[in-house]
């Protein structure tokens, strides 16, 4: 059997070109791993519907290469799994809800079309949280079965792109599509020791994605290496007239981005760039040392910072006034998510047309408290008297962060993605992350989400008991290429990516 663990895009395509193996053989090897480790054995449970045509599509790519002597595109023959928030033609797509267990879209999301045009082989779909709105991996479409963390099967993978992160980490694919509203790429990337990028909102089309907060939603690439993440981003970015937010992509193109024609064009300069970089450390969002879980994260992240500092990186502490307020109050899940999801349901007449008809106002499952509250929020966000003030304060926060970065001449901000390591499954039901009756998950990812800036999670290390920890870097709008270059340097210096033990 073909050995595919930790294989990269470059290594796979070298195999195609030299004839050592074919795209069909590569896809088959990953599907075999999924059958052995994801659907059986330890049953990681990272995948949902699998493609019945992937092997035929890979064979067509093999024929194309044989006949033309050329690869079809940047992702020729590269296996990709897609978060089940995303429409995929001919494949069951559930959006993380039992009501959509039999939903089969008749066309692909724009991102899926773009990936296929680049030569990607779509293997199937990945698990996600209920309506992409929960910090734990379980959802009604899987009868509330958790996705297991490949590094410790008693721990969760985070959400809502938890299946994508677990599948990449466990070597069930080379690449995966994630989506990030409040941290749904970066939290599971941190928990699964992979690289995940949240781009500037509008750089990638959301057409065909079930939304959560349209002003914050963005698909993004998830991979084991920064290079593969950058190459995947190349094939996801596009202007889409059906998604007006992608004026961002048109603006980026008009600005000549990415430089060199690819987000990977200058990655090799990343080691020198991180050594010369000036990074602002947001220590306000490190957890208290008195908490053993926070202490474990702090230790791993501070060790990573120390290693980078010894390599030459300059770190300075920065302070943002009223940070906790700005990272929570401007969030509008309870004000507009019902409206945004309902607008998507309106394009699916065979599904219920209102979230309030799908979920109860309250649930006996603590992890669904926010989702239920969303479902019974206002039908129009403008009916909430706080909505305008939240938007105004969101924009005020963005200006403050922009000015902080510019005035100090920073290349990026950094902090732990999450203040605790991957939680245990029982933490979803014990109320560990509830405070005064409200969900209070200790994520730091809301910072970039609220201001809608790009951010990348890179493996930082592990706790003493082997749980993965990520470190996040946040840039200004349109700075994806800069962040990827810095992340390449971080990756090279830290070398913190490790294969999950036991999944051979």
GROMACS .gro file of C-alpha atoms in nm:
model
  504
    1UNK     CA    1   0.000   0.000   0.000
    2UNK     CA    2   0.118   0.348  -0.087
    3UNK     CA    3   0.255   0.536   0.218
    4UNK     CA    4   0.069   0.867   0.237
    5UNK     CA    5   0.134   0.988   0.592
    6UNK     CA    6   0.252   1.351   0.593
    7UNK     CA    7   0.273   1.360   0.212
    8UNK     CA    8   0.269   1.715   0.071
    9UNK     CA    9   0.133   1.860  -0.252
   10UNK     CA   10   0.483   1.880  -0.401
   11UNK     CA   11   0.566   1.521  -0.306
   12UNK     CA   12   0.237   1.390  -0.444
   13UNK     CA   13   0.274   1.570  -0.776
   14UNK     CA   14   0.634   1.459  -0.807
   15UNK     CA   15   0.505   1.104  -0.771
   16UNK     CA   16   0.254   1.161  -1.052
   17UNK     CA   17   0.513   1.312  -1.286
   18UNK     CA   18   0.776   1.045  -1.226
   19UNK     CA   19   0.523   0.763  -1.253
   20UNK     CA   20   0.589   0.625  -0.904
   21UNK     CA   21   0.215   0.632  -0.835
   22UNK     CA   22  -0.101   0.774  -0.989
   23UNK     CA   23  -0.365   1.016  -0.864
   24UNK     CA   24  -0.608   0.725  -0.851
   25UNK     CA   25  -0.370   0.525  -0.633
   26UNK     CA   26  -0.319   0.824  -0.405
   27UNK     CA   27  -0.692   0.880  -0.363
   28UNK     CA   28  -0.745   0.509  -0.302
   29UNK     CA   29  -0.477   0.508  -0.032
   30UNK     CA   30  -0.646   0.793   0.156
   31UNK     CA   31  -0.989   0.630   0.120
   32UNK     CA   32  -0.839   0.311   0.262
   33UNK     CA   33  -0.706   0.505   0.561
   34UNK     CA   34  -1.049   0.658   0.613
   35UNK     CA   35  -1.211   0.313   0.604
   36UNK     CA   36  -0.955   0.169   0.847
   37UNK     CA   37  -0.916   0.449   1.099
   38UNK     CA   38  -1.211   0.687   1.057
   39UNK     CA   39  -1.506   0.459   0.987
   40UNK     CA   40  -1.368   0.161   1.182
   41UNK     CA   41  -1.090   0.084   1.430
   42UNK     CA   42  -1.066   0.380   1.668
   43UNK     CA   43  -1.339   0.549   1.459
   44UNK     CA   44  -1.210   0.904   1.461
   45UNK     CA   45  -1.541   1.010   1.299
   46UNK     CA   46  -1.402   1.302   1.100
   47UNK     CA   47  -1.578   1.224   0.772
   48UNK     CA   48  -1.942   1.211   0.670
   49UNK     CA   49  -2.054   1.140   0.312
   50UNK     CA   50  -1.776   1.009   0.087
   51UNK     CA   51  -1.758   1.054  -0.288
   52UNK     CA   52  -1.856   0.760  -0.507
   53UNK     CA   53  -1.683   0.919  -0.806
   54UNK     CA   54  -1.347   1.028  -0.659
   55UNK     CA   55  -1.150   0.736  -0.801
   56UNK     CA   56  -1.295   0.787  -1.149
   57UNK     CA   57  -1.219   1.159  -1.133
   58UNK     CA   58  -0.862   1.083  -1.024
   59UNK     CA   59  -0.827   0.838  -1.314
   60UNK     CA   60  -0.937   1.111  -1.555
   61UNK     CA   61  -0.660   1.332  -1.417
   62UNK     CA   62  -0.412   1.050  -1.471
   63UNK     CA   63  -0.525   1.025  -1.834
   64UNK     CA   64  -0.495   1.402  -1.873
   65UNK     CA   65  -0.135   1.394  -1.750
   66UNK     CA   66  -0.052   1.097  -1.972
   67UNK     CA   67  -0.201   1.259  -2.282
   68UNK     CA   68  -0.074   1.616  -2.234
   69UNK     CA   69   0.239   1.573  -2.025
   70UNK     CA   70   0.109   1.852  -1.799
   71UNK     CA   71  -0.072   1.881  -1.467
   72UNK     CA   72  -0.424   2.021  -1.496
   73UNK     CA   73  -0.366   2.281  -1.224
   74UNK     CA   74  -0.193   2.362  -0.897
   75UNK     CA   75  -0.389   2.095  -0.714
   76UNK     CA   76  -0.378   1.825  -0.982
   77UNK     CA   77  -0.465   1.495  -0.815
   78UNK     CA   78  -0.455   1.634  -0.462
   79UNK     CA   79  -0.715   1.480  -0.227
   80UNK     CA   80  -0.937   1.733  -0.048
   81UNK     CA   81  -1.206   1.688   0.213
   82UNK     CA   82  -1.474   1.955   0.248
   83UNK     CA   83  -1.651   2.077   0.561
   84UNK     CA   84  -2.016   1.968   0.552
   85UNK     CA   85  -2.124   2.330   0.574
   86UNK     CA   86  -2.049   2.344   0.202
   87UNK     CA   87  -2.269   2.239  -0.089
   88UNK     CA   88  -2.120   1.955  -0.293
   89UNK     CA   89  -2.304   1.832  -0.600
   90UNK     CA   90  -2.436   1.479  -0.565
   91UNK     CA   91  -2.315   1.432  -0.206
   92UNK     CA   92  -2.527   1.447   0.107
   93UNK     CA   93  -2.466   1.783   0.274
   94UNK     CA   94  -2.615   1.829   0.620
   95UNK     CA   95  -2.489   2.166   0.754
   96UNK     CA   96  -2.456   1.978   1.083
   97UNK     CA   97  -2.829   1.923   1.128
   98UNK     CA   98  -3.050   1.615   1.133
   99UNK     CA   99  -3.310   1.797   0.921
  100UNK     CA  100  -3.068   1.790   0.625
  101UNK     CA  101  -2.964   1.422   0.647
  102UNK     CA  102  -3.113   1.362   0.301
  103UNK     CA  103  -3.013   1.694   0.144
  104UNK     CA  104  -2.820   1.643  -0.182
  105UNK     CA  105  -2.726   1.973  -0.355
  106UNK     CA  106  -2.752   1.987  -0.733
  107UNK     CA  107  -2.453   2.217  -0.768
  108UNK     CA  108  -2.119   2.278  -0.600
  109UNK     CA  109  -2.032   2.575  -0.383
  110UNK     CA  110  -1.809   2.820  -0.570
  111UNK     CA  111  -1.507   2.715  -0.363
  112UNK     CA  112  -1.558   2.350  -0.453
  113UNK     CA  113  -1.583   2.445  -0.821
  114UNK     CA  114  -1.259   2.642  -0.793
  115UNK     CA  115  -1.078   2.351  -0.628
  116UNK     CA  116  -1.199   2.107  -0.893
  117UNK     CA  117  -1.088   2.345  -1.168
  118UNK     CA  118  -0.741   2.338  -1.010
  119UNK     CA  119  -0.741   1.958  -1.032
  120UNK     CA  120  -0.834   1.867  -0.675
  121UNK     CA  121  -1.001   1.533  -0.606
  122UNK     CA  122  -1.287   1.579  -0.361
  123UNK     CA  123  -1.291   1.271  -0.137
  124UNK     CA  124  -1.595   1.368   0.068
  125UNK     CA  125  -1.730   1.572   0.355
  126UNK     CA  126  -1.616   1.635   0.711
  127UNK     CA  127  -1.803   1.662   1.039
  128UNK     CA  128  -1.887   1.996   1.193
  129UNK     CA  129  -2.071   2.135   1.490
  130UNK     CA  130  -2.449   2.182   1.485
  131UNK     CA  131  -2.514   2.458   1.228
  132UNK     CA  132  -2.143   2.546   1.263
  133UNK     CA  133  -2.232   2.724   1.587
  134UNK     CA  134  -2.095   2.505   1.869
  135UNK     CA  135  -1.742   2.476   2.012
  136UNK     CA  136  -1.770   2.095   2.032
  137UNK     CA  137  -1.764   1.864   1.731
  138UNK     CA  138  -2.095   1.683   1.763
  139UNK     CA  139  -2.415   1.749   1.567
  140UNK     CA  140  -2.760   1.609   1.503
  141UNK     CA  141  -2.668   1.468   1.163
  142UNK     CA  142  -2.422   1.229   1.332
  143UNK     CA  143  -2.664   1.158   1.617
  144UNK     CA  144  -2.438   1.370   1.840
  145UNK     CA  145  -2.129   1.152   1.807
  146UNK     CA  146  -1.806   1.335   1.888
  147UNK     CA  147  -1.511   1.354   1.651
  148UNK     CA  148  -1.213   1.210   1.835
  149UNK     CA  149  -0.886   1.396   1.866
  150UNK     CA  150  -0.618   1.192   1.683
  151UNK     CA  151  -0.369   1.277   1.962
  152UNK     CA  152  -0.590   1.153   2.245
  153UNK     CA  153  -0.913   0.971   2.164
  154UNK     CA  154  -1.083   1.089   2.485
  155UNK     CA  155  -1.056   1.453   2.381
  156UNK     CA  156  -1.248   1.667   2.134
  157UNK     CA  157  -1.112   1.833   1.821
  158UNK     CA  158  -1.284   2.169   1.862
  159UNK     CA  159  -1.525   2.322   1.620
  160UNK     CA  160  -1.683   2.399   1.406
  161UNK     CA  161  -1.434   2.275   1.140
  162UNK     CA  162  -1.335   1.989   1.369
  163UNK     CA  163  -1.374   1.712   1.113
  164UNK     CA  164  -1.152   1.894   0.866
  165UNK     CA  165  -0.879   1.944   1.126
  166UNK     CA  166  -0.893   1.585   1.251
  167UNK     CA  167  -0.885   1.445   0.897
  168UNK     CA  168  -0.580   1.652   0.801
  169UNK     CA  169  -0.402   1.568   1.127
  170UNK     CA  170  -0.475   1.195   1.096
  171UNK     CA  171  -0.360   1.184   0.733
  172UNK     CA  172  -0.700   1.107   0.581
  173UNK     CA  173  -0.637   1.377   0.320
  174UNK     CA  174  -0.373   1.628   0.216
  175UNK     CA  175  -0.598   1.934   0.236
  176UNK     CA  176  -0.936   2.028   0.382
  177UNK     CA  177  -1.179   2.315   0.344
  178UNK     CA  178  -1.275   2.487   0.668
  179UNK     CA  179  -1.493   2.788   0.748
  180UNK     CA  180  -1.431   3.045   1.020
  181UNK     CA  181  -1.684   3.283   1.175
  182UNK     CA  182  -1.561   3.317   1.532
  183UNK     CA  183  -1.267   3.078   1.525
  184UNK     CA  184  -1.392   2.765   1.352
  185UNK     CA  185  -1.072   2.711   1.151
  186UNK     CA  186  -0.822   2.825   1.411
  187UNK     CA  187  -0.959   2.649   1.722
  188UNK     CA  188  -0.958   2.299   1.567
  189UNK     CA  189  -0.627   2.368   1.392
  190UNK     CA  190  -0.478   2.449   1.731
  191UNK     CA  191  -0.634   2.139   1.887
  192UNK     CA  192  -0.512   1.909   1.605
  193UNK     CA  193  -0.155   2.033   1.539
  194UNK     CA  194  -0.218   2.164   1.186
  195UNK     CA  195  -0.202   2.495   1.000
  196UNK     CA  196  -0.527   2.685   0.947
  197UNK     CA  197  -0.578   3.025   0.787
  198UNK     CA  198  -0.871   3.261   0.834
  199UNK     CA  199  -0.846   3.507   0.541
  200UNK     CA  200  -0.983   3.859   0.513
  201UNK     CA  201  -1.362   3.832   0.476
  202UNK     CA  202  -1.457   3.835   0.108
  203UNK     CA  203  -1.130   3.704  -0.029
  204UNK     CA  204  -1.305   3.368  -0.080
  205UNK     CA  205  -1.665   3.327  -0.197
  206UNK     CA  206  -1.924   3.198   0.048
  207UNK     CA  207  -2.178   3.107  -0.221
  208UNK     CA  208  -2.295   2.756  -0.140
  209UNK     CA  209  -2.196   2.780   0.227
  210UNK     CA  210  -2.459   2.782   0.497
  211UNK     CA  211  -2.385   3.112   0.679
  212UNK     CA  212  -2.365   3.197   1.047
  213UNK     CA  213  -2.278   3.568   1.049
  214UNK     CA  214  -2.239   3.688   0.692
  215UNK     CA  215  -2.023   3.983   0.794
  216UNK     CA  216  -1.771   3.747   0.960
  217UNK     CA  217  -1.798   3.419   0.766
  218UNK     CA  218  -1.505   3.307   0.554
  219UNK     CA  219  -1.391   2.973   0.414
  220UNK     CA  220  -1.022   2.899   0.444
  221UNK     CA  221  -0.752   2.636   0.385
  222UNK     CA  222  -0.641   2.373   0.637
  223UNK     CA  223  -0.322   2.170   0.586
  224UNK     CA  224  -0.029   2.008   0.763
  225UNK     CA  225   0.222   2.261   0.626
  226UNK     CA  226   0.222   2.633   0.562
  227UNK     CA  227   0.330   2.574   0.201
  228UNK     CA  228   0.032   2.351   0.128
  229UNK     CA  229  -0.197   2.601   0.302
  230UNK     CA  230  -0.067   2.881   0.075
  231UNK     CA  231  -0.102   2.672  -0.242
  232UNK     CA  232  -0.458   2.582  -0.149
  233UNK     CA  233  -0.540   2.948  -0.084
  234UNK     CA  234  -0.424   3.029  -0.438
  235UNK     CA  235  -0.701   2.804  -0.568
  236UNK     CA  236  -0.978   2.935  -0.339
  237UNK     CA  237  -0.953   3.311  -0.386
  238UNK     CA  238  -1.188   3.462  -0.644
  239UNK     CA  239  -1.438   3.736  -0.714
  240UNK     CA  240  -1.793   3.600  -0.722
  241UNK     CA  241  -2.077   3.827  -0.839
  242UNK     CA  242  -2.319   3.618  -0.630
  243UNK     CA  243  -2.131   3.716  -0.313
  244UNK     CA  244  -2.095   4.092  -0.292
  245UNK     CA  245  -1.842   4.060  -0.011
  246UNK     CA  246  -1.591   3.929  -0.267
  247UNK     CA  247  -1.528   4.285  -0.374
  248UNK     CA  248  -1.244   4.213  -0.130
  249UNK     CA  249  -1.100   3.960  -0.376
  250UNK     CA  250  -1.134   4.210  -0.662
  251UNK     CA  251  -0.957   4.474  -0.453
  252UNK     CA  252  -0.675   4.234  -0.368
  253UNK     CA  253  -0.628   4.155  -0.737
  254UNK     CA  254  -0.627   4.526  -0.822
  255UNK     CA  255  -0.355   4.576  -0.561
  256UNK     CA  256  -0.144   4.310  -0.730
  257UNK     CA  257  -0.197   4.049  -0.460
  258UNK     CA  258  -0.065   3.795  -0.412
  259UNK     CA  259   0.280   3.925  -0.505
  260UNK     CA  260   0.460   3.697  -0.748
  261UNK     CA  261   0.128   3.546  -0.854
  262UNK     CA  262   0.105   3.301  -0.565
  263UNK     CA  263   0.069   3.315  -0.188
  264UNK     CA  264   0.357   3.067  -0.186
  265UNK     CA  265   0.585   3.274  -0.412
  266UNK     CA  266   0.814   3.403  -0.137
  267UNK     CA  267   0.761   3.154   0.144
  268UNK     CA  268   1.129   3.059   0.140
  269UNK     CA  269   1.205   3.412   0.265
  270UNK     CA  270   0.986   3.343   0.568
  271UNK     CA  271   1.267   3.226   0.796
  272UNK     CA  272   1.458   3.550   0.748
  273UNK     CA  273   1.138   3.752   0.778
  274UNK     CA  274   1.034   3.598   1.110
  275UNK     CA  275   1.384   3.652   1.246
  276UNK     CA  276   1.357   4.024   1.158
  277UNK     CA  277   0.990   4.058   1.256
  278UNK     CA  278   0.845   4.266   1.537
  279UNK     CA  279   0.549   4.091   1.695
  280UNK     CA  280   0.306   4.227   1.953
  281UNK     CA  281   0.219   3.982   2.232
  282UNK     CA  282  -0.132   4.018   2.376
  283UNK     CA  283  -0.063   3.883   2.724
  284UNK     CA  284  -0.406   3.998   2.839
  285UNK     CA  285  -0.548   3.692   2.666
  286UNK     CA  286  -0.317   3.434   2.819
  287UNK     CA  287  -0.507   3.233   3.080
  288UNK     CA  288  -0.432   3.264   3.454
  289UNK     CA  289  -0.132   3.066   3.578
  290UNK     CA  290  -0.346   2.952   3.871
  291UNK     CA  291  -0.549   2.738   3.628
  292UNK     CA  292  -0.353   2.418   3.543
  293UNK     CA  293  -0.510   2.397   3.195
  294UNK     CA  294  -0.423   2.756   3.112
  295UNK     CA  295  -0.079   2.709   3.262
  296UNK     CA  296  -0.016   2.417   3.024
  297UNK     CA  297  -0.108   2.631   2.722
  298UNK     CA  298   0.095   2.927   2.846
  299UNK     CA  299   0.399   2.706   2.893
  300UNK     CA  300   0.386   2.574   2.535
  301UNK     CA  301   0.320   2.913   2.375
  302UNK     CA  302   0.581   3.098   2.582
  303UNK     CA  303   0.836   2.827   2.499
  304UNK     CA  304   0.759   2.882   2.131
  305UNK     CA  305   0.797   3.259   2.171
  306UNK     CA  306   1.127   3.207   2.356
  307UNK     CA  307   1.260   2.985   2.078
  308UNK     CA  308   1.163   3.240   1.813
  309UNK     CA  309   1.312   3.519   2.021
  310UNK     CA  310   1.642   3.335   2.046
  311UNK     CA  311   1.634   3.302   1.665
  312UNK     CA  312   1.604   3.680   1.635
  313UNK     CA  313   1.234   3.770   1.644
  314UNK     CA  314   1.147   4.081   1.846
  315UNK     CA  315   0.846   4.044   2.075
  316UNK     CA  316   0.692   4.333   2.266
  317UNK     CA  317   0.397   4.327   2.501
  318UNK     CA  318   0.097   4.528   2.384
  319UNK     CA  319  -0.218   4.632   2.568
  320UNK     CA  320  -0.568   4.694   2.432
  321UNK     CA  321  -0.808   4.879   2.661
  322UNK     CA  322  -1.145   4.713   2.724
  323UNK     CA  323  -1.033   4.408   2.528
  324UNK     CA  324  -1.275   4.160   2.685
  325UNK     CA  325  -1.565   4.392   2.603
  326UNK     CA  326  -1.456   4.443   2.243
  327UNK     CA  327  -1.410   4.069   2.189
  328UNK     CA  328  -1.763   3.989   2.303
  329UNK     CA  329  -2.009   4.277   2.275
  330UNK     CA  330  -1.973   4.333   1.897
  331UNK     CA  331  -2.052   3.967   1.824
  332UNK     CA  332  -2.397   3.943   1.666
  333UNK     CA  333  -2.479   3.570   1.673
  334UNK     CA  334  -2.793   3.632   1.877
  335UNK     CA  335  -2.893   3.931   1.666
  336UNK     CA  336  -2.844   3.815   1.306
  337UNK     CA  337  -2.756   3.445   1.276
  338UNK     CA  338  -3.120   3.336   1.256
  339UNK     CA  339  -3.178   3.583   0.973
  340UNK     CA  340  -2.861   3.481   0.789
  341UNK     CA  341  -2.926   3.106   0.813
  342UNK     CA  342  -3.291   3.155   0.718
  343UNK     CA  343  -3.183   3.341   0.404
  344UNK     CA  344  -2.986   3.031   0.306
  345UNK     CA  345  -3.272   2.796   0.392
  346UNK     CA  346  -3.488   3.000   0.155
  347UNK     CA  347  -3.275   2.860  -0.130
  348UNK     CA  348  -3.356   2.505  -0.010
  349UNK     CA  349  -3.737   2.480  -0.028
  350UNK     CA  350  -3.729   2.111   0.071
  351UNK     CA  351  -3.585   2.205   0.413
  352UNK     CA  352  -3.759   2.387   0.701
  353UNK     CA  353  -3.756   2.760   0.636
  354UNK     CA  354  -3.697   2.895   0.986
  355UNK     CA  355  -3.440   2.798   1.247
  356UNK     CA  356  -3.708   2.844   1.512
  357UNK     CA  357  -3.895   2.549   1.359
  358UNK     CA  358  -3.583   2.330   1.374
  359UNK     CA  359  -3.450   2.387   1.726
  360UNK     CA  360  -3.625   2.439   2.060
  361UNK     CA  361  -3.588   2.761   2.254
  362UNK     CA  362  -3.392   2.570   2.518
  363UNK     CA  363  -3.215   2.234   2.519
  364UNK     CA  364  -3.112   1.976   2.774
  365UNK     CA  365  -2.776   1.969   2.594
  366UNK     CA  366  -2.565   2.254   2.741
  367UNK     CA  367  -2.348   2.276   2.429
  368UNK     CA  368  -2.657   2.371   2.224
  369UNK     CA  369  -2.754   2.667   2.443
  370UNK     CA  370  -2.615   2.930   2.205
  371UNK     CA  371  -2.750   2.750   1.897
  372UNK     CA  372  -3.099   2.742   2.044
  373UNK     CA  373  -3.076   3.108   2.140
  374UNK     CA  374  -2.967   3.187   1.784
  375UNK     CA  375  -3.264   2.997   1.642
  376UNK     CA  376  -3.505   3.207   1.842
  377UNK     CA  377  -3.336   3.543   1.793
  378UNK     CA  378  -3.496   3.826   1.596
  379UNK     CA  379  -3.604   3.752   1.240
  380UNK     CA  380  -3.444   4.083   1.142
  381UNK     CA  381  -3.129   4.190   1.330
  382UNK     CA  382  -3.240   4.553   1.315
  383UNK     CA  383  -3.523   4.463   1.549
  384UNK     CA  384  -3.265   4.427   1.827
  385UNK     CA  385  -3.213   4.771   1.987
  386UNK     CA  386  -2.844   4.696   2.053
  387UNK     CA  387  -2.759   4.594   1.696
  388UNK     CA  388  -2.644   4.932   1.566
  389UNK     CA  389  -2.432   4.999   1.873
  390UNK     CA  390  -2.265   4.658   1.838
  391UNK     CA  391  -2.174   4.734   1.477
  392UNK     CA  392  -2.041   5.079   1.567
  393UNK     CA  393  -1.828   4.937   1.848
  394UNK     CA  394  -1.703   4.661   1.617
  395UNK     CA  395  -1.574   4.923   1.375
  396UNK     CA  396  -1.426   5.126   1.660
  397UNK     CA  397  -1.238   4.817   1.779
  398UNK     CA  398  -1.102   4.754   1.431
  399UNK     CA  399  -0.968   5.110   1.413
  400UNK     CA  400  -0.801   5.071   1.752
  401UNK     CA  401  -0.625   4.750   1.648
  402UNK     CA  402  -0.522   4.893   1.311
  403UNK     CA  403  -0.370   5.196   1.479
  404UNK     CA  404  -0.195   4.982   1.741
  405UNK     CA  405  -0.026   4.770   1.476
  406UNK     CA  406   0.069   5.072   1.264
  407UNK     CA  407   0.188   5.299   1.545
  408UNK     CA  408   0.419   5.032   1.690
  409UNK     CA  409   0.541   4.914   1.351
  410UNK     CA  410   0.431   4.559   1.417
  411UNK     CA  411   0.440   4.279   1.162
  412UNK     CA  412   0.168   4.090   1.349
  413UNK     CA  413  -0.002   4.033   1.682
  414UNK     CA  414   0.022   3.697   1.859
  415UNK     CA  415  -0.156   3.505   2.134
  416UNK     CA  416  -0.273   3.148   2.203
  417UNK     CA  417  -0.569   3.048   1.984
  418UNK     CA  418  -0.740   2.902   2.291
  419UNK     CA  419  -0.651   2.945   2.657
  420UNK     CA  420  -0.698   2.573   2.736
  421UNK     CA  421  -0.586   2.249   2.566
  422UNK     CA  422  -0.837   2.029   2.377
  423UNK     CA  423  -1.118   1.951   2.624
  424UNK     CA  424  -1.250   1.608   2.714
  425UNK     CA  425  -1.586   1.499   2.571
  426UNK     CA  426  -1.759   1.522   2.908
  427UNK     CA  427  -1.674   1.892   2.925
  428UNK     CA  428  -1.949   1.947   2.669
  429UNK     CA  429  -2.214   1.841   2.919
  430UNK     CA  430  -2.073   1.915   3.263
  431UNK     CA  431  -2.106   2.291   3.231
  432UNK     CA  432  -1.730   2.347   3.247
  433UNK     CA  433  -1.758   2.624   2.989
  434UNK     CA  434  -2.078   2.783   3.118
  435UNK     CA  435  -2.081   3.103   3.320
  436UNK     CA  436  -2.396   3.261   3.466
  437UNK     CA  437  -2.604   3.040   3.237
  438UNK     CA  438  -2.418   3.152   2.924
  439UNK     CA  439  -2.160   2.973   2.713
  440UNK     CA  440  -1.809   3.098   2.797
  441UNK     CA  441  -1.561   2.900   2.590
  442UNK     CA  442  -1.205   3.031   2.650
  443UNK     CA  443  -1.116   3.109   2.289
  444UNK     CA  444  -0.907   3.407   2.177
  445UNK     CA  445  -1.010   3.376   1.815
  446UNK     CA  446  -1.291   3.629   1.847
  447UNK     CA  447  -1.034   3.910   1.826
  448UNK     CA  448  -0.955   3.862   1.456
  449UNK     CA  449  -1.313   3.759   1.381
  450UNK     CA  450  -1.468   4.076   1.521
  451UNK     CA  451  -1.233   4.305   1.328
  452UNK     CA  452  -1.246   4.070   1.024
  453UNK     CA  453  -0.869   4.052   0.985
  454UNK     CA  454  -0.668   3.756   0.857
  455UNK     CA  455  -0.520   3.523   1.117
  456UNK     CA  456  -0.326   3.199   1.102
  457UNK     CA  457  -0.282   2.919   1.354
  458UNK     CA  458   0.050   2.733   1.352
  459UNK     CA  459   0.151   2.437   1.573
  460UNK     CA  460   0.338   2.567   1.879
  461UNK     CA  461   0.396   2.246   2.071
  462UNK     CA  462   0.226   2.005   2.311
  463UNK     CA  463   0.126   1.987   2.673
  464UNK     CA  464   0.321   1.746   2.895
  465UNK     CA  465   0.050   1.485   2.839
  466UNK     CA  466   0.068   1.517   2.460
  467UNK     CA  467  -0.220   1.749   2.368
  468UNK     CA  468  -0.155   1.990   2.078
  469UNK     CA  469  -0.128   2.367   2.131
  470UNK     CA  470  -0.139   2.630   1.856
  471UNK     CA  471  -0.016   2.988   1.836
  472UNK     CA  472  -0.208   3.250   1.641
  473UNK     CA  473  -0.074   3.543   1.438
  474UNK     CA  474  -0.302   3.828   1.331
  475UNK     CA  475  -0.226   4.079   1.056
  476UNK     CA  476  -0.393   4.372   0.886
  477UNK     CA  477  -0.648   4.327   0.609
  478UNK     CA  478  -0.503   4.175   0.288
  479UNK     CA  479  -0.190   4.058   0.472
  480UNK     CA  480  -0.245   3.688   0.409
  481UNK     CA  481   0.080   3.659   0.215
  482UNK     CA  482   0.279   3.828   0.490
  483UNK     CA  483   0.121   3.608   0.756
  484UNK     CA  484   0.193   3.292   0.555
  485UNK     CA  485   0.557   3.395   0.513
  486UNK     CA  486   0.593   3.462   0.886
  487UNK     CA  487   0.415   3.133   0.961
  488UNK     CA  488   0.657   2.950   0.730
  489UNK     CA  489   0.942   3.086   0.941
  490UNK     CA  490   0.766   2.989   1.264
  491UNK     CA  491   0.706   2.639   1.129
  492UNK     CA  492   1.071   2.601   1.026
  493UNK     CA  493   1.210   2.720   1.360
  494UNK     CA  494   0.964   2.544   1.592
  495UNK     CA  495   0.920   2.219   1.399
  496UNK     CA  496   0.616   2.146   1.614
  497UNK     CA  497   0.412   1.934   1.371
  498UNK     CA  498   0.407   1.568   1.483
  499UNK     CA  499   0.229   1.263   1.344
  500UNK     CA  500  -0.048   1.141   1.577
  501UNK     CA  501   0.072   0.833   1.767
  502UNK     CA  502  -0.098   0.506   1.687
  503UNK     CA  503  -0.260   0.596   1.354
  504UNK     CA  504  -0.024   0.396   1.135
   0.00000   0.00000   0.00000
